[in-house]
Tab-separated table of C-alpha atoms in Angstrom:
chain	number	residue	atom	x	y	z
A	1	ASP	CA	-9.883	16.288	5.961
A	2	ALA	CA	-6.189	16.719	5.353
A	3	GLY	CA	-5.284	12.946	5.222
A	4	VAL	CA	-2.721	10.858	6.582
A	5	ILE	CA	0.226	13.923	6.778
A	6	GLN	CA	3.683	12.367	6.728
A	7	SER	CA	6.976	14.482	6.958
A	8	PRO	CA	9.621	15.164	5.754
A	9	ARG	CA	8.655	14.676	2.298
A	10	HIS	CA	12.427	14.017	1.361
A	11	GLU	CA	15.590	13.343	3.705
A	12	VAL	CA	18.859	12.761	2.627
A	13	THR	CA	21.260	11.812	5.786
A	14	GLU	CA	24.657	10.025	5.715
A	15	MET	CA	25.077	6.782	7.083
A	16	GLY	CA	25.332	6.222	10.801
A	17	GLN	CA	23.181	9.109	11.565
A	18	GLU	CA	20.032	8.776	13.511
A	19	VAL	CA	16.970	9.159	11.224
A	20	THR	CA	12.945	9.565	12.252
A	21	LEU	CA	10.424	9.532	9.988
A	22	ARG	CA	6.933	10.807	11.202
A	23	CYS	CA	2.991	10.217	10.649
A	24	LYS	CA	0.042	11.471	11.760
A	25	PRO	CA	-2.796	9.526	10.944
A	26	ILE	CA	-6.325	10.548	9.984
A	27	SER	CA	-8.675	11.530	13.085
A	28	GLY	CA	-10.263	9.041	14.253
A	29	HIS	CA	-8.526	6.122	12.853
A	30	ASP	CA	-7.141	3.579	15.428
A	31	TYR	CA	-4.785	1.437	13.180
A	32	LEU	CA	-2.036	2.715	11.782
A	33	PHE	CA	0.730	1.099	9.485
A	34	TRP	CA	4.496	1.571	8.198
A	35	TYR	CA	5.162	0.653	4.946
A	36	ARG	CA	8.663	0.509	3.088
A	37	GLN	CA	8.952	0.655	-0.690
A	38	THR	CA	11.839	-0.340	-3.337
A	39	MET	CA	12.367	-1.684	-6.554
A	40	MET	CA	13.441	-4.912	-5.318
A	41	ARG	CA	11.150	-5.697	-2.627
A	42	GLY	CA	8.199	-3.992	-3.542
A	43	LEU	CA	5.461	-3.087	-0.174
A	44	GLU	CA	6.886	-4.491	2.949
A	45	LEU	CA	4.739	-3.830	5.726
A	46	LEU	CA	6.712	-2.907	9.206
A	47	ILE	CA	4.774	-2.479	11.942
A	48	TYR	CA	1.367	-1.822	12.439
A	49	PHE	CA	-0.497	-0.322	15.381
A	50	ASN	CA	-3.914	-0.565	16.850
A	51	ASN	CA	-5.042	2.046	19.372
A	52	ASN	CA	-1.274	3.308	19.854
A	53	VAL	CA	-0.242	-0.546	20.733
A	54	PRO	CA	2.278	-2.519	18.904
A	55	ILE	CA	0.476	-5.440	17.138
A	56	ASP	CA	2.906	-6.819	14.937
A	57	ASP	CA	6.205	-5.483	14.490
A	58	SER	CA	7.228	-8.779	12.417
A	59	GLY	CA	8.261	-6.993	9.394
A	60	MET	CA	10.803	-4.487	11.029
A	61	PRO	CA	14.079	-5.490	9.338
A	62	GLU	CA	16.480	-5.671	12.524
A	63	ASP	CA	17.118	-4.234	15.809
A	64	ARG	CA	18.103	-0.472	13.975
A	65	PHE	CA	14.159	0.272	13.434
A	66	SER	CA	12.416	1.015	16.076
A	67	ALA	CA	8.297	2.816	15.743
A	68	LYS	CA	6.418	4.541	18.534
A	69	MET	CA	2.860	5.513	19.296
A	70	PRO	CA	3.141	7.892	21.536
A	71	ASN	CA	-0.733	9.540	21.402
A	72	ALA	CA	-3.493	8.358	18.507
A	73	SER	CA	-2.584	11.588	16.175
A	74	PHE	CA	0.995	10.659	16.063
A	75	SER	CA	3.766	7.959	15.247
A	76	THR	CA	7.074	7.647	14.196
A	77	LEU	CA	9.526	5.420	12.916
A	78	LYS	CA	13.193	5.738	13.524
A	79	ILE	CA	16.355	4.232	12.145
A	80	GLN	CA	19.410	4.376	14.578
A	81	PRO	CA	22.203	4.057	12.943
A	82	SER	CA	21.173	4.381	9.452
A	83	GLU	CA	22.873	2.552	6.163
A	84	PRO	CA	22.540	3.011	2.785
A	85	ARG	CA	20.188	-0.271	2.153
A	86	ASP	CA	17.835	1.762	3.860
A	87	SER	CA	16.981	3.921	1.463
A	88	ALA	CA	13.157	3.872	0.102
A	89	VAL	CA	9.978	5.025	0.112
A	90	TYR	CA	8.497	4.905	3.882
A	91	PHE	CA	4.619	5.108	4.010
A	92	CYS	CA	2.336	5.207	6.673
A	93	ALA	CA	-0.838	4.434	6.299
A	94	SER	CA	-4.453	3.916	8.557
A	95	SER	CA	-7.866	3.062	8.578
A	96	LEU	CA	-10.868	2.822	10.680
A	97	ASP	CA	-11.214	-0.547	12.555
A	98	ARG	CA	-12.836	-3.271	10.446
A	99	SER	CA	-13.094	-0.667	7.847
A	100	TYR	CA	-13.941	-2.333	4.560
A	101	TYR	CA	-12.408	0.458	2.829
A	102	GLY	CA	-8.716	-0.083	2.923
A	103	TYR	CA	-6.324	1.927	4.277
A	104	THR	CA	-5.809	5.694	3.378
A	105	PHE	CA	-1.693	6.256	2.580
A	106	GLY	CA	0.190	9.094	3.655
A	107	SER	CA	2.238	10.484	0.569
A	108	GLY	CA	5.469	8.962	1.716
A	109	THR	CA	8.691	9.756	2.988
A	110	ARG	CA	11.671	9.422	0.637
A	111	LEU	CA	14.622	8.503	2.308
A	112	THR	CA	17.990	8.378	0.576
A	113	VAL	CA	21.032	7.743	3.331
A	114	VAL	CA	24.278	8.184	1.442
B	1	GLY	CA	2.282	-15.903	4.183
B	2	GLU	CA	0.366	-14.797	1.755
B	3	ASP	CA	0.983	-14.438	-1.952
B	4	VAL	CA	-0.337	-11.569	-4.326
B	5	GLU	CA	1.208	-11.810	-8.047
B	6	GLN	CA	0.811	-9.307	-10.819
B	7	SER	CA	2.248	-8.769	-14.346
B	8	LEU	CA	4.834	-6.040	-13.931
B	9	PHE	CA	3.911	-3.876	-17.166
B	10	LEU	CA	1.560	-3.492	-19.459
B	11	SER	CA	1.036	-0.905	-22.427
B	12	VAL	CA	-2.447	-0.109	-23.414
B	13	ARG	CA	-3.250	2.667	-26.674
B	14	GLU	CA	-5.463	5.490	-25.473
B	15	GLY	CA	-8.890	4.885	-25.979
B	16	ASP	CA	-8.646	1.283	-26.017
B	17	SER	CA	-9.488	-0.340	-22.319
B	18	SER	CA	-6.749	-2.003	-20.114
B	19	VAL	CA	-6.996	-5.246	-18.333
B	20	ILE	CA	-4.449	-5.692	-15.001
B	21	ASN	CA	-4.588	-9.453	-13.957
B	22	CYS	CA	-3.775	-10.719	-10.194
B	23	THR	CA	-3.523	-14.067	-8.439
B	24	TYR	CA	-3.511	-14.280	-4.653
B	25	THR	CA	-3.177	-17.447	-2.958
B	26	ASP	CA	-4.697	-17.115	0.532
B	27	SER	CA	-8.230	-18.374	0.130
B	28	SER	CA	-9.375	-16.832	3.832
B	29	SER	CA	-9.251	-13.233	1.884
B	30	THR	CA	-11.921	-11.773	2.800
B	31	TYR	CA	-11.614	-8.555	0.728
B	32	LEU	CA	-9.833	-7.578	-2.358
B	33	TYR	CA	-8.296	-4.230	-3.297
B	34	TRP	CA	-6.900	-1.865	-6.341
B	35	TYR	CA	-4.905	0.606	-5.749
B	36	LYS	CA	-3.321	3.950	-7.969
B	37	GLN	CA	0.091	5.006	-7.014
B	38	GLU	CA	1.008	8.230	-9.453
B	39	PRO	CA	4.461	9.294	-9.359
B	40	GLY	CA	5.985	10.978	-6.403
B	41	ALA	CA	2.331	10.099	-4.686
B	42	GLY	CA	1.014	7.136	-2.267
B	43	LEU	CA	-1.565	4.825	-2.725
B	44	GLN	CA	-4.738	5.866	-3.317
B	45	LEU	CA	-7.389	3.518	-2.859
B	46	LEU	CA	-9.373	2.888	-6.288
B	47	THR	CA	-12.007	-0.088	-5.597
B	48	TYR	CA	-12.632	-2.708	-3.441
B	49	ILE	CA	-14.712	-5.812	-3.521
B	50	PHE	CA	-15.893	-8.616	-0.777
B	51	SER	CA	-15.007	-12.159	-1.338
B	52	ASN	CA	-18.467	-13.150	-2.321
B	53	MET	CA	-19.052	-11.182	-4.607
B	54	ASP	CA	-18.162	-11.622	-8.560
B	55	MET	CA	-18.328	-8.152	-10.021
B	56	LYS	CA	-18.257	-5.106	-9.548
B	57	GLN	CA	-18.414	-1.552	-11.634
B	58	ASP	CA	-17.760	2.002	-10.457
B	59	GLN	CA	-17.790	4.301	-13.512
B	60	ARG	CA	-14.704	3.254	-15.781
B	61	LEU	CA	-13.505	0.397	-13.947
B	62	THR	CA	-14.816	-2.993	-13.477
B	63	VAL	CA	-13.174	-5.748	-10.997
B	64	LEU	CA	-13.890	-9.312	-11.846
B	65	LEU	CA	-13.630	-11.977	-9.060
B	66	ASN	CA	-12.875	-15.863	-9.800
B	67	LYS	CA	-12.997	-17.105	-6.422
B	68	LYS	CA	-12.691	-20.609	-7.717
B	69	ASP	CA	-9.253	-19.617	-9.270
B	70	LYS	CA	-7.849	-17.063	-7.014
B	71	HIS	CA	-8.034	-14.680	-9.461
B	72	LEU	CA	-8.863	-10.877	-9.483
B	73	SER	CA	-8.798	-8.400	-12.782
B	74	LEU	CA	-9.261	-4.516	-13.042
B	75	ARG	CA	-10.898	-3.379	-16.414
B	76	ILE	CA	-10.259	0.465	-17.578
B	77	ALA	CA	-12.380	1.213	-20.040
B	78	ASP	CA	-11.567	4.181	-22.568
B	79	THR	CA	-8.345	4.224	-21.321
B	80	GLN	CA	-6.727	8.317	-20.323
B	81	THR	CA	-3.377	9.579	-20.044
B	82	GLY	CA	-4.433	9.825	-16.784
B	83	ASP	CA	-4.769	6.199	-15.944
B	84	SER	CA	-0.611	5.908	-16.537
B	85	ALA	CA	0.289	4.830	-12.871
B	86	ILE	CA	0.866	1.482	-10.887
B	87	TYR	CA	-1.811	-0.540	-10.182
B	88	PHE	CA	-1.559	-2.777	-6.829
B	89	CYS	CA	-3.970	-5.444	-6.060
B	90	ALA	CA	-4.150	-6.346	-2.702
B	91	GLU	CA	-6.190	-8.764	-0.552
B	92	GLY	CA	-7.169	-9.012	3.482
B	93	GLY	CA	-8.650	-11.697	5.535
B	94	GLY	CA	-9.061	-11.732	9.379
B	95	ASP	CA	-5.820	-10.191	10.772
B	96	TYR	CA	-6.738	-6.961	8.735
B	97	LYS	CA	-3.155	-7.000	7.150
B	98	LEU	CA	-3.190	-6.401	3.350
B	99	SER	CA	-1.095	-7.953	1.428
B	100	PHE	CA	0.207	-6.622	-1.649
B	101	GLY	CA	1.084	-7.126	-4.626
B	102	ALA	CA	4.325	-6.063	-6.846
B	103	GLY	CA	2.347	-3.289	-8.689
B	104	THR	CA	1.610	-3.022	-12.377
B	105	THR	CA	3.008	-0.376	-14.430
B	106	VAL	CA	0.603	0.969	-17.076
B	107	THR	CA	1.679	3.258	-19.991
B	108	VAL	CA	-0.902	4.692	-22.173
B	109	ARG	CA	0.136	5.774	-25.370
B	110	ALA	CA	-1.076	8.227	-27.983
C-alpha cells in the first residue's frame, strides 16, 4: 500500500492566485480529513468526509476555502484567492470506519503564498 | 471543544529514558494516541491506548493512562538519536474527530 498520497509536496504561489491541493486516501478507507499545521496554531482540522460526503466543515477558516471529494479515491482542497496567512503545511489523512488505529497521514503539502 | 495540552520541549541524553506528558479535558475520550512527526514528514501513529486500560507496552514504548486525572504519558526507553522528532498526543471520542496537542519537540543529545 502506498499510503496517503498528497500532491504537490511544495507549492509557492502569489497572493490572489487559486491553489488546489490534492489527496488520494488509502484504498478502502472511508474517512478523509484535511488538516492545516502552523507554528502559531498547531494542527487544525479543516474538514472531514465520510463516504465522500462532507460531515463537518466547521474548521474551514472562510469562504475562500473549499473542499470536494468526487469519489472514494480523490479529494481536493482549494483556496481562492490565496493570501499570505494561508501559508502552512496542509495534511490529508484517512481512516477506516470506527478504526481503533487512528488516522494515516500523508506527507503534506507545504504552501507558501507570497 | 476538547483541549489537549503538552509541554513544548524536551531534551534528553542518548541512552536515557524520555517521558512526554499530556493532559486532556474530554472525559468521554475513548481512545488516546501518540503520533511522531519527523522533519518534513507527516504524522506517524506510534501507539494507542483504550480508555479502559492503564498501561500499554510496545518494545521501547510505554504508555501510561491516568483516567481520573486525564493524564497520558509516553515513555521511550534507551532514547536514540532517531527518536528526535515532534510527538503529538491525541484523543478521540464518539464523534470520531481526533483532537491533537501542540506537540512536544524531543531533542536527543549525544
